[in-house]
Structures are given as structure tokens and as C-alpha cells.
Amino acid sequence: MKPYSTNPNAYRVIKTERDIDKINDHAKNGFLPVCVRIEPLIKCCPRFMLLQDLQTKEFVVIKDNEPLPSIPDFNERYKVVINWREFYPIKFTIPFAAYLAPPDLAIGEQVFLEDVITDHIGMDWDAGVVQRVKSCEAIWNGKEFLVKYRPDLYGAMLMG
Amino acid sequence: MMFNPQTLELFTDSGKLIKKLNCPFSMDWRDMEMAEDNDRARMCDRCTTPILDTAKYKDSELLKILVDKPNTCLKVDLNQDNIKIIQPKISFDHETI
């Protein structure tokens, strides 16, 4: 369930920049870069396992939502090189990223963050796989974007 | 506490099963009113029972409540601070991961 991945309310789209030179370029060009610290949340990271095919010597990466190779002699054919481990799905070379706020953004305007910097957990209902929420709506308060994350919509809130 | 999103089972940090969530209705937590006698719960209109917010309870409290009343409803948010998400185990012939 990813209801916000396509900007259903057609709000203005706010881009994210993760390269400091490009952030500076946008600042010079009139944008207001809103810098936010990157704090990886380990519990929303997907997991992987690294296998090696003992016949071909090739390495195979298996992700959370992928099935293991379905062959009868699996244990003879594959060696587990790295057991299930979480990995942060975002590449970053600096410990922050910036939302590129356009200069005409009005306080109180609702927007669509195309690439959310902060980590929020969503869930694939069918497979029960935990995943990081990529896009989300937010509201601009003049200083920062208040992310309007709704765990009920992303399957991250459960009752029973 | 720990939660397995595939089995919907909620455990204490020590691994004791608290409850398997199994609400068949599509209820919206935000529409529910606070329970009159418990500021850590909201009332479900469908079943007229309180739903406890697990973010505001300790493992031991929940375990005691569920032992006394196994049908007590719970709310879990995967983003809440006091929860660890656990993944299902995958078994091989000679090892368990």
C-alpha cells in the first residue's frame, strides 16, 4: 500500500538534493535549501543475504521480498556468505540532504515531498515486508516541511 | 516489545507472545475517541471495546492484561519508539537463520 507515491492531491512537488555542490547551485539560483540531517532508522531498512553459487562461483544477492533459489539441492549448490543483514537503501556521501523550497512557497502551503529525507516505516500488506516510505505529503511552515506521514495509510498502524 | 509484520504477532522483549493481531474490520484509529477511564486507549465503535495503545504500555503491563483478558484489542504503530520489528526466520536443512 503506497497511496502517496503518485501525489494524489496534485500538490506542488518539492525535490530533494543529496549532493552539496548541487545544493549550493540551487541556493545561488534562488531556491531555499532546507537541510535535514540523515538519521538512518535501522528498523525500516530492507534486508539482504549474500549467497555464492558453488558451481559457477558467482555471488547472488537475495532481498527480503525475493524467494530463495528454488532448487532441490540448495544446500549443496549455495554457500551463505553473509547472513540476513539490514542495509540502508539510500546512498549518501554527506550526513544531510536538502529539500529545495522554491522562493514563492507560501506558509501553510501543502506540498508533495518526492524524496523524503526522514525515515518512516510503511509495510507491504501482502508480504508483510517492512519498507521505507519514499514520498509523502507535507506542509511548509516557513522554516521547515512538516511531514504529514499517516501510518494508517501506509499499513504501519495495525489493530486487533 | 517485538512485532512480526508477517504473522502479526506481538511479543515481549524476552520473546513471550502477547497477542496475534486479528481485527477483521477496517477501523481508523484517528476517528476513535479516547476511552473515558483510560488515557492510553481509544474506544472502538464497532465492538464498543477499548483498544490499548501499545506505545504507552510496558511489556509486563500488556502481558498481564492479555493473560486476564485474551481478547483485549491492541494498536501497534511500526514507527513507535518502544517496538522492534522482527522478520520471519527462514530455515535451511542444516541451519536456521
XYZ file of N, CA and C in Angstrom:
771
model
N 0.845 -1.187 0.000
C 0.000 0.000 0.000
C 0.890 1.250 0.000
N 0.914 1.977 -1.109
C 1.719 3.190 -1.198
C 0.855 4.300 -1.776
N -0.120 4.802 -1.028
C -1.099 5.725 -1.596
C -0.512 7.054 -2.017
N 0.625 7.428 -1.456
C 1.146 8.754 -1.754
C 2.256 8.730 -2.806
N 2.511 7.599 -3.363
C 3.635 7.522 -4.289
C 3.377 8.286 -5.582
N 2.116 8.617 -5.865
C 1.809 9.296 -7.123
C 1.203 10.686 -6.905
N 1.357 11.260 -5.732
C 0.882 12.620 -5.464
C -0.612 12.775 -5.783
N -1.473 12.076 -5.083
C -2.903 12.018 -5.434
C -3.605 13.370 -5.361
N -3.111 14.276 -4.505
C -3.772 15.583 -4.382
C -3.138 16.649 -5.277
N -2.218 16.219 -6.109
C -1.577 17.108 -7.091
C -0.985 18.367 -6.445
N -0.368 18.191 -5.288
C 0.321 19.316 -4.655
C 1.613 19.625 -5.421
N 2.157 20.798 -5.150
C 3.429 21.163 -5.763
C 4.500 20.166 -5.293
N 5.311 19.718 -6.221
C 6.333 18.718 -5.908
C 7.617 19.408 -5.446
N 8.120 18.983 -4.306
C 9.377 19.516 -3.777
C 10.461 18.467 -3.989
N 11.511 18.867 -4.672
C 12.620 17.957 -4.948
C 13.578 17.901 -3.755
N 14.312 16.829 -3.691
C 15.357 16.675 -2.670
C 16.709 16.601 -3.365
N 17.678 17.244 -2.766
C 19.035 17.170 -3.305
C 19.963 16.596 -2.239
N 20.813 15.667 -2.647
C 21.681 14.993 -1.691
C 23.173 15.239 -1.961
N 23.464 16.146 -2.866
C 24.853 16.472 -3.208
C 25.109 17.940 -2.841
N 26.170 18.206 -2.057
C 26.363 19.555 -1.524
C 26.648 20.580 -2.620
N 27.351 20.191 -3.658
C 27.612 21.140 -4.747
C 26.316 21.535 -5.449
N 25.462 20.557 -5.646
C 24.179 20.849 -6.297
C 23.262 21.657 -5.373
N 23.337 21.377 -4.064
C 22.558 22.176 -3.106
C 22.985 23.644 -3.208
N 24.299 23.855 -3.263
C 24.811 25.229 -3.372
C 24.404 25.883 -4.685
N 24.400 25.102 -5.751
C 23.961 25.644 -7.047
C 22.515 26.120 -6.965
N 21.673 25.310 -6.347
C 20.258 25.681 -6.221
C 20.090 26.914 -5.329
N 20.920 27.013 -4.284
C 20.849 28.180 -3.399
C 21.176 29.456 -4.175
N 22.207 29.357 -5.047
C 22.597 30.522 -5.861
C 21.522 30.880 -6.875
N 20.725 29.877 -7.249
C 19.691 30.102 -8.256
C 18.338 30.472 -7.661
N 18.315 30.804 -6.373
C 17.086 31.340 -5.797
C 16.272 30.387 -4.945
N 16.647 29.130 -4.932
C 15.908 28.192 -4.073
C 16.350 28.359 -2.621
N 15.478 27.964 -1.711
C 15.844 27.931 -0.302
C 16.054 26.463 0.074
N 17.312 26.000 0.126
C 17.534 24.609 0.523
C 17.259 24.431 2.026
N 16.377 23.536 2.340
C 16.031 23.246 3.739
C 16.762 21.966 4.121
N 17.869 22.139 4.851
C 18.725 20.995 5.162
C 18.169 20.189 6.330
N 18.194 18.891 6.168
C 17.696 17.968 7.192
C 18.735 16.882 7.391
N 19.026 16.585 8.648
C 20.027 15.563 8.960
C 19.528 14.171 8.558
N 20.413 13.367 8.038
C 20.058 11.983 7.705
C 20.351 11.110 8.922
N 19.315 10.486 9.434
C 19.467 9.601 10.584
C 18.848 8.247 10.237
N 19.643 7.352 9.684
C 19.085 6.061 9.275
C 18.392 5.328 10.415
N 17.179 4.897 10.142
C 16.393 4.154 11.127
C 16.492 2.686 10.746
N 17.234 1.944 11.537
C 17.576 0.583 11.139
C 16.342 -0.292 10.959
N 15.273 -0.005 11.716
C 14.139 -0.919 11.626
C 13.300 -0.724 10.369
N 13.612 0.273 9.577
C 12.888 0.363 8.308
C 13.775 -0.026 7.137
N 14.912 -0.597 7.439
C 15.811 -0.984 6.351
C 15.445 -2.352 5.794
N 15.509 -2.486 4.490
C 15.320 -3.823 3.917
C 16.521 -4.694 4.250
N 16.357 -5.974 4.102
C 17.459 -6.883 4.421
C 17.908 -7.639 3.171
N 19.111 -8.125 3.242
C 19.624 -8.900 2.130
C 20.442 -10.064 2.672
N 20.632 -11.036 1.821
C 21.530 -12.146 2.141
C 22.401 -12.367 0.907
N 23.671 -12.642 1.152
C 24.589 -12.875 0.030
C 24.928 -14.363 -0.045
N 24.649 -14.929 -1.200
C 24.947 -16.345 -1.435
C 26.031 -16.460 -2.498
N 26.717 -17.571 -2.454
C 27.641 -17.860 -3.560
C 27.270 -19.205 -4.171
N 27.146 -19.186 -5.480
C 26.872 -20.407 -6.228
C 28.179 -21.195 -6.290
N 28.202 -22.348 -5.675
C 29.448 -23.100 -5.574
C 29.888 -23.707 -6.909
N 28.959 -23.788 -7.838
C 29.329 -24.333 -9.154
C 29.920 -23.258 -10.058
N 29.225 -22.127 -10.138
C 29.674 -21.069 -11.054
C 30.586 -20.066 -10.374
N 30.643 -20.106 -9.024
C 31.424 -19.168 -8.207
C 30.821 -17.758 -8.195
N 29.664 -17.588 -8.789
C 29.032 -16.270 -8.824
C 28.341 -15.969 -7.493
N 28.273 -14.674 -7.173
C 27.582 -14.243 -5.970
C 26.145 -13.833 -6.327
N 25.233 -14.131 -5.433
C 23.815 -13.833 -5.668
C 23.281 -13.093 -4.448
N 22.633 -11.952 -4.685
C 22.016 -11.200 -3.586
C 20.533 -11.523 -3.527
N 20.066 -11.916 -2.337
C 18.643 -12.185 -2.126
C 18.096 -11.097 -1.217
N 17.020 -10.450 -1.625
C 16.408 -9.408 -0.807
C 15.202 -9.957 -0.060
N 14.732 -9.162 0.913
C 13.604 -9.551 1.768
C 12.439 -10.161 1.004
N 12.083 -9.460 -0.063
C 10.843 -9.825 -0.750
C 11.075 -10.770 -1.919
N 12.257 -11.344 -1.979
C 12.521 -12.268 -3.071
C 12.632 -13.695 -2.535
N 12.168 -14.646 -3.298
C 12.290 -16.034 -2.836
C 13.719 -16.537 -2.982
N 14.072 -17.502 -2.164
C 15.378 -18.136 -2.320
C 15.353 -18.974 -3.588
N 16.512 -19.209 -4.193
C 16.536 -20.061 -5.385
C 15.849 -21.391 -5.109
N 14.910 -21.735 -5.954
C 14.123 -22.931 -5.723
C 14.720 -24.122 -6.475
N 15.668 -24.729 -5.849
C 16.264 -25.929 -6.446
C 16.382 -26.981 -5.342
N 16.274 -28.233 -5.692
C 16.243 -29.280 -4.662
C 17.547 -29.412 -3.874
N 18.681 -29.145 -4.509
C 19.952 -29.312 -3.802
C 20.529 -27.959 -3.362
N 19.642 -27.125 -2.843
C 20.030 -25.757 -2.480
C 21.270 -25.731 -1.582
N 21.266 -26.554 -0.562
C 22.357 -26.506 0.415
C 23.691 -26.973 -0.158
N 23.646 -27.806 -1.168
C 24.889 -28.227 -1.810
C 25.350 -27.202 -2.844
N 24.379 -26.502 -3.402
C 24.690 -25.587 -4.505
C 25.152 -24.211 -4.008
N 24.555 -23.742 -2.892
C 24.844 -22.374 -2.448
C 25.497 -22.341 -1.071
N 26.389 -21.389 -0.927
C 27.017 -21.130 0.370
C 26.522 -19.759 0.839
N 26.130 -19.662 2.122
C 25.717 -18.378 2.670
C 26.972 -17.589 3.037
N 27.240 -16.513 2.314
C 28.435 -15.702 2.553
C 28.154 -14.660 3.633
N 27.042 -13.955 3.488
C 26.598 -13.001 4.517
C 25.152 -13.337 4.841
N 24.900 -13.586 6.115
C 23.551 -13.921 6.534
C 22.653 -12.686 6.470
N 21.371 -12.844 6.726
C 20.444 -11.716 6.632
C 20.959 -10.512 7.413
N 21.085 -9.396 6.727
C 21.528 -8.140 7.345
C 20.719 -6.992 6.761
N 20.492 -5.992 7.588
C 19.813 -4.796 7.095
C 20.798 -3.933 6.307
N 20.290 -3.223 5.323
C 21.121 -2.214 4.662
C 20.269 -0.984 4.389
N 20.896 0.176 4.554
C 20.174 1.420 4.337
C 20.048 1.650 2.832
N 18.814 1.827 2.336
C 18.624 1.826 0.877
C 19.001 3.121 0.183
N 19.394 4.133 0.940
C 19.734 5.418 0.342
C 21.246 5.617 0.358
N 21.803 5.981 -0.782
C 23.222 6.299 -0.826
C 23.414 7.761 -0.419
N 24.351 8.010 0.477
C 24.632 9.406 0.808
C 26.098 9.580 1.156
N 26.660 10.699 0.720
C 28.070 10.979 0.986
C 28.238 12.102 1.990
N 27.147 12.823 2.270
C 27.158 13.846 3.311
C 26.018 13.505 4.276
N 26.153 13.890 5.553
C 25.166 13.428 6.546
C 23.876 14.245 6.577
N 23.573 14.892 5.522
C 22.305 15.629 5.440
C 21.879 15.700 3.986
N 20.644 16.086 3.785
C 20.126 16.331 2.437
C 19.256 17.573 2.544
N 18.813 18.082 1.409
C 18.047 19.338 1.452
C 16.817 19.260 0.561
N 15.706 19.721 1.123
C 14.517 19.934 0.311
C 14.704 21.287 -0.386
N 14.397 21.348 -1.659
C 14.591 22.580 -2.420
C 13.286 23.365 -2.463
N 13.142 24.272 -1.498
C 11.917 25.075 -1.423
C 11.992 26.216 -2.433
N 11.000 26.342 -3.311
C 11.000 27.474 -4.249
C 10.735 28.776 -3.509
N 11.224 29.904 -4.028
C 11.113 31.167 -3.292
C 9.679 31.651 -3.093
N 8.761 31.194 -3.920
C 7.378 31.676 -3.799
C 6.511 30.759 -2.945
N 7.112 29.857 -2.231
C 6.330 28.927 -1.408
C 5.667 29.694 -0.262
N 4.365 29.510 -0.127
C 3.623 30.239 0.901
C 3.558 29.441 2.197
N 3.636 30.142 3.303
C 3.497 29.471 4.598
C 2.116 28.820 4.657
N 2.109 27.576 5.034
C 0.854 26.829 5.098
C 0.550 26.045 3.834
N 1.366 26.231 2.808
C 1.113 25.504 1.557
C 1.408 24.015 1.730
N 0.530 23.216 1.192
C 0.730 21.771 1.236
C 1.523 21.359 -0.004
N 2.452 20.478 0.194
C 3.338 20.073 -0.896
C 3.489 18.554 -0.904
N 4.139 18.088 -1.941
C 4.444 16.665 -2.063
C 5.954 16.496 -2.075
N 6.483 15.863 -1.039
C 7.928 15.611 -0.968
C 8.220 14.360 -1.780
N 8.946 14.543 -2.852
C 9.204 13.436 -3.772
C 10.157 12.405 -3.169
N 11.071 12.880 -2.344
C 12.097 12.010 -1.770
C 12.279 12.426 -0.305
N 11.513 11.794 0.576
C 11.516 12.188 1.995
C 12.875 11.869 2.619
N 13.415 12.817 3.365
C 14.740 12.627 3.970
C 14.645 11.844 5.277
N 13.658 12.158 6.077
C 13.500 11.437 7.341
C 12.914 10.052 7.083
N 13.189 9.137 7.979
C 12.745 7.759 7.789
C 11.399 7.495 8.450
N 10.513 6.906 7.694
C 9.211 6.477 8.206
C 8.949 5.072 7.680
N 8.294 4.303 8.475
C 8.079 2.908 8.108
C 6.720 2.707 7.470
N 6.718 2.004 6.377
C 5.485 1.539 5.766
C 5.570 0.030 5.665
N 4.512 -0.584 5.183
C 4.539 -2.037 5.114
C 3.782 -2.531 3.901
N 4.348 -3.526 3.262
C 3.669 -4.207 2.174
C 2.738 -5.235 2.821
N 1.437 -4.986 2.721
C 0.480 -5.837 3.436
C 0.569 -7.291 3.011
N 0.682 -7.512 1.719
C 0.614 -8.887 1.233
C 1.775 -9.732 1.749
N 2.968 -9.151 1.677
C 4.136 -9.939 2.060
C 4.576 -9.670 3.492
N 4.007 -8.632 4.135
C 4.432 -8.294 5.477
C 5.832 -7.732 5.510
N 6.284 -7.208 4.384
C 7.652 -6.694 4.314
C 7.680 -5.228 4.716
N 8.565 -4.909 5.635
C 8.708 -3.538 6.100
C 9.533 -2.750 5.105
N 9.126 -1.557 4.819
C 9.860 -0.766 3.846
C 9.881 0.708 4.244
N 10.824 1.422 3.689
C 10.960 2.842 3.946
C 10.000 3.606 3.048
N 9.297 4.604 3.625
C 8.384 5.418 2.840
C 9.194 6.419 2.029
N 9.012 6.404 0.704
C 9.836 7.240 -0.163
C 9.257 8.644 -0.335
N 7.961 8.749 -0.588
C 7.333 10.043 -0.858
C 6.195 10.281 0.125
N 5.916 11.564 0.371
C 4.859 11.864 1.340
C 4.431 13.322 1.200
N 3.229 13.610 1.628
C 2.781 14.995 1.651
C 3.359 15.710 2.874
N 3.446 17.025 2.794
C 3.979 17.810 3.909
C 3.387 19.209 3.853
N 3.614 19.957 4.911
C 3.137 21.343 4.941
C 4.322 22.245 5.286
N 4.395 23.387 4.613
C 5.506 24.323 4.805
C 5.124 25.345 5.865
N 5.950 25.464 6.909
C 5.617 26.409 7.986
C 6.514 27.655 7.953
N 7.257 27.799 6.879
C 8.130 28.958 6.750
C 9.569 28.655 7.114
N 9.777 27.566 7.864
C 11.134 27.188 8.261
C 11.467 25.754 7.846
N 10.451 24.915 7.929
C 10.687 23.503 7.620
C 9.426 22.871 7.057
N 9.602 21.685 6.507
C 8.460 20.931 5.999
C 7.996 19.956 7.080
N 6.751 20.067 7.456
C 6.195 19.144 8.444
C 5.605 17.962 7.682
N 6.262 16.842 7.798
C 5.856 15.659 7.031
C 4.527 15.125 7.575
N 3.566 15.004 6.695
C 2.228 14.527 7.100
C 2.142 13.013 6.908
N 3.011 12.347 7.607
C 3.036 10.896 7.461
C 1.861 10.270 8.203
N 1.138 9.386 7.536
C -0.003 8.703 8.161
C 0.245 7.197 8.150
N 0.649 6.656 9.298
C 0.948 5.226 9.347
C -0.251 4.346 9.003
N -1.472 4.882 9.206
C -2.639 4.057 8.866
C -2.724 3.835 7.356
N -2.324 4.838 6.585
C -2.380 4.699 5.126
C -1.268 3.809 4.591
N -0.147 3.809 5.285
C 0.989 3.034 4.801
C 1.032 1.629 5.395
N -0.007 1.263 6.090
C -0.033 -0.078 6.657
C 0.869 -0.239 7.849
N 1.356 0.874 8.385
C 2.274 0.779 9.518
C 1.532 0.813 10.850
N 0.224 1.017 10.800
C -0.563 1.002 12.034
C -1.551 -0.162 11.953
N -1.493 -1.008 12.937
C -2.330 -2.198 12.916
C -3.092 -2.320 14.223
N -4.260 -2.914 14.138
C -5.070 -3.126 15.343
C -5.600 -4.554 15.360
N -5.956 -4.957 16.540
C -6.565 -6.285 16.642
C -6.349 -6.887 18.004
N 9.037 -4.138 23.177
C 8.318 -5.279 22.630
C 8.746 -5.514 21.190
N 8.350 -6.651 20.642
C 8.755 -7.009 19.284
C 7.505 -7.371 18.470
N 7.556 -7.048 17.184
C 6.395 -7.312 16.339
C 6.843 -7.943 15.039
N 6.151 -8.995 14.646
C 6.420 -9.649 13.363
C 5.322 -9.249 12.379
N 5.650 -8.418 11.375
C 4.610 -7.931 10.463
C 4.037 -9.004 9.548
N 4.715 -10.120 9.412
C 4.156 -11.176 8.559
C 3.121 -12.000 9.288
N 3.395 -12.306 10.550
C 2.450 -13.126 11.317
C 1.524 -12.273 12.164
N 1.817 -10.976 12.262
C 1.053 -10.019 13.089
C 1.104 -10.396 14.567
N 2.173 -11.039 14.981
C 2.318 -11.430 16.383
C 3.154 -10.389 17.137
N 2.669 -10.074 18.337
C 3.357 -9.118 19.200
C 3.964 -9.869 20.378
N 5.239 -9.639 20.622
C 5.954 -10.331 21.687
C 6.536 -9.332 22.691
N 6.834 -9.837 23.868
C 7.624 -9.036 24.803
C 9.072 -9.066 24.314
N 9.904 -8.220 24.901
C 11.321 -8.216 24.516
C 11.996 -9.554 24.816
N 11.423 -10.283 25.768
C 12.014 -11.587 26.105
C 11.429 -12.718 25.268
N 10.525 -12.391 24.345
C 10.036 -13.402 23.405
C 8.718 -14.057 23.749
N 8.061 -13.581 24.812
C 6.749 -14.161 25.154
C 5.669 -13.551 24.274
N 4.811 -14.403 23.730
C 3.742 -13.917 22.859
C 2.724 -13.134 23.687
N 2.484 -11.895 23.268
C 1.453 -11.083 23.909
C 0.122 -11.312 23.201
N 0.119 -11.153 21.886
C -1.107 -11.391 21.121
C -0.809 -11.433 19.632
N -1.631 -12.159 18.911
C -1.615 -12.114 17.445
C -2.759 -11.190 17.030
N -2.435 -10.092 16.389
C -3.459 -9.126 15.994
C -4.348 -9.736 14.909
N -5.649 -9.522 15.038
C -6.538 -10.206 14.096
C -7.843 -9.449 13.864
N -7.796 -8.127 13.866
C -9.036 -7.368 13.663
C -9.509 -7.528 12.207
N -10.748 -8.002 12.000
C -11.246 -8.190 10.626
C -11.842 -6.925 10.028
N -11.940 -5.884 10.845
C -12.592 -4.658 10.365
C -11.555 -3.611 9.980
N -11.977 -2.733 9.115
C -11.086 -1.685 8.650
C -11.359 -0.423 9.472
N -10.796 -0.386 10.645
C -11.079 0.723 11.548
C -9.972 1.780 11.449
N -10.358 3.032 11.678
C -9.403 4.136 11.603
C -9.143 4.675 13.003
N -7.932 4.501 13.461
C -7.540 4.910 14.819
C -7.821 6.396 15.044
N -7.619 7.207 14.024
C -7.779 8.656 14.192
C -9.224 9.063 14.428
N -10.158 8.212 14.006
C -11.570 8.531 14.206
C -12.075 8.118 15.580
N -11.278 7.407 16.314
C -11.738 6.877 17.598
C -11.542 7.892 18.715
N -12.482 7.879 19.633
C -12.394 8.797 20.778
C -11.629 8.141 21.912
N -11.016 8.993 22.720
C -10.295 8.477 23.877
C -11.256 7.738 24.796
N -10.783 6.668 25.386
C -11.599 5.953 26.362
C -11.772 6.833 27.599
N -12.958 6.784 28.189
C -13.248 7.687 29.315
C -12.372 7.411 30.531
N -12.124 6.145 30.786
C -11.417 5.783 32.014
C -9.964 5.380 31.776
N -9.462 5.619 30.561
C -8.093 5.194 30.271
C -7.503 6.098 29.187
N -6.532 6.918 29.568
C -5.951 7.839 28.581
C -4.920 7.159 27.692
N -4.777 5.842 27.831
C -3.873 5.088 26.959
C -4.661 4.184 26.004
N -5.932 4.494 25.835
C -6.775 3.657 24.973
C -7.804 4.515 24.259
N -8.318 3.974 23.153
C -9.417 4.623 22.446
C -10.557 3.625 22.290
N -11.761 4.158 22.113
C -12.929 3.284 22.019
C -13.238 2.932 20.565
N -13.470 1.654 20.333
C -13.859 1.182 19.009
C -15.381 1.149 18.925
N -15.949 1.874 17.970
C -17.409 1.906 17.825
C -17.966 0.561 17.372
N -17.180 -0.131 16.597
C -17.655 -1.393 16.023
C -17.910 -2.433 17.110
N -16.959 -2.577 17.983
C -17.072 -3.615 19.017
C -17.341 -3.028 20.398
N -17.391 -1.714 20.474
C -17.574 -0.999 21.750
C -16.608 -1.509 22.821
N -15.383 -1.704 22.406
C -14.349 -2.111 23.366
C -13.172 -1.146 23.258
N -12.434 -0.990 24.317
C -11.253 -0.129 24.232
C -10.126 -0.820 23.474
N -9.359 -0.028 22.738
C -8.161 -0.540 22.057
C -6.965 0.114 22.729
N -6.098 -0.688 23.277
C -4.957 -0.156 24.031
C -3.836 0.271 23.077
N -3.285 1.436 23.347
C -2.169 1.947 22.547
C -0.876 1.357 23.106
N -0.294 0.401 22.398
C 0.877 -0.311 22.932
C 2.101 0.595 23.091
N 2.070 1.757 22.441
C 3.190 2.690 22.596
C 3.259 3.234 24.019
N 2.149 3.139 24.740
C 2.077 3.727 26.077
C 2.090 2.678 27.180
N 2.391 1.446 26.816
C 2.402 0.381 27.815
C 3.770 -0.286 27.865
N 4.084 -0.847 29.031
C 5.268 -1.682 29.159
C 4.893 -3.117 28.807
N 5.885 -3.889 28.418
C 5.651 -5.294 28.080
C 4.895 -6.016 29.197
N 5.378 -5.820 30.412
C 4.804 -6.559 31.542
C 3.341 -6.188 31.770
N 3.021 -4.928 31.552
C 1.623 -4.497 31.706
C 0.735 -5.183 30.675
N 1.178 -5.169 29.422
C 0.369 -5.780 28.361
C 0.201 -7.279 28.588
N 1.293 -7.915 28.965
C 1.237 -9.362 29.176
C 0.210 -9.701 30.255
N 0.216 -8.949 31.337
C -0.726 -9.209 32.437
C -2.175 -8.990 31.969
N -2.371 -7.893 31.245
C -3.725 -7.585 30.765
C -4.231 -8.687 29.831
N -3.362 -9.141 28.916
C -3.787 -10.145 27.932
C -3.967 -11.525 28.553
N -3.243 -11.795 29.619
C -3.456 -13.073 30.319
C -4.838 -13.056 30.968
N -5.187 -11.930 31.554
C -6.505 -11.810 32.194
C -7.624 -11.762 31.163
N -7.412 -10.991 30.089
C -8.438 -10.827 29.052
C -7.791 -11.014 27.678
N -7.753 -12.247 27.195
C -7.042 -12.551 25.933
C -7.610 -11.837 24.709
N -8.848 -11.401 24.763
C -9.452 -10.746 23.594
C -9.264 -9.231 23.585
N -8.491 -8.737 24.505
C -8.237 -7.294 24.535
C -7.614 -6.838 23.218
N -8.143 -5.741 22.671
C -7.625 -5.244 21.392
C -6.431 -4.307 21.614
N -5.499 -4.366 20.682
C -4.280 -3.565 20.777
C -4.067 -2.779 19.485
N -3.395 -1.652 19.627
C -2.968 -0.887 18.447
C -1.444 -0.862 18.430
N -0.872 -1.172 17.270
C 0.571 -1.154 17.100
C 0.906 -0.243 15.927
N 1.840 0.669 16.151
C 2.356 1.503 15.068
C 3.818 1.109 14.875
N 4.173 0.686 13.678
C 5.539 0.216 13.450
C 6.581 1.309 13.675
N 6.135 2.557 13.722
C 7.066 3.662 13.956
C 7.202 4.028 15.432
N 6.446 3.385 16.294
C 6.519 3.778 17.703
C 7.884 3.397 18.284
N 8.310 4.160 19.291
C 9.676 4.024 19.805
C 9.943 2.709 20.526
N 8.925 2.158 21.166
C 9.179 1.010 22.038
C 8.990 -0.335 21.329
N 9.098 -0.324 20.002
C 8.884 -1.591 19.294
C 10.074 -1.919 18.385
N 10.375 -3.196 18.334
C 11.404 -3.684 17.416
C 10.705 -4.606 16.423
N 10.999 -4.406 15.162
C 10.354 -5.234 14.143
C 11.217 -6.453 13.894
N 10.602 -7.601 13.961
C 11.365 -8.822 13.707
C 10.868 -9.456 12.421
N 11.772 -10.093 11.740
C 11.450 -10.718 10.465
C 11.289 -12.220 10.668
N 10.543 -12.860 9.790
C 10.366 -14.308 9.913
C 11.683 -15.041 9.722
N 11.795 -16.167 10.348
C 13.001 -16.965 10.194
C 12.862 -17.867 8.964
N 13.968 -18.036 8.285
C 13.976 -18.911 7.115
C 14.848 -20.114 7.431
N 14.312 -21.262 7.253
C 15.041 -22.471 7.630
C 15.705 -23.136 6.440
N 16.926 -23.597 6.662
C 17.613 -24.416 5.696
C 17.691 -25.822 6.288
N 18.189 -26.747 5.513
C 18.273 -28.117 6.002
C 19.119 -28.218 7.269
N 20.226 -27.491 7.276
C 21.174 -27.692 8.359
C 21.332 -26.487 9.277
N 20.623 -25.414 8.978
C 20.764 -24.257 9.862
C 19.491 -23.419 9.832
N 19.314 -22.639 10.878
C 18.205 -21.723 10.948
C 18.745 -20.323 11.036
N 18.242 -19.463 10.188
C 18.737 -18.089 10.137
C 17.814 -17.190 10.933
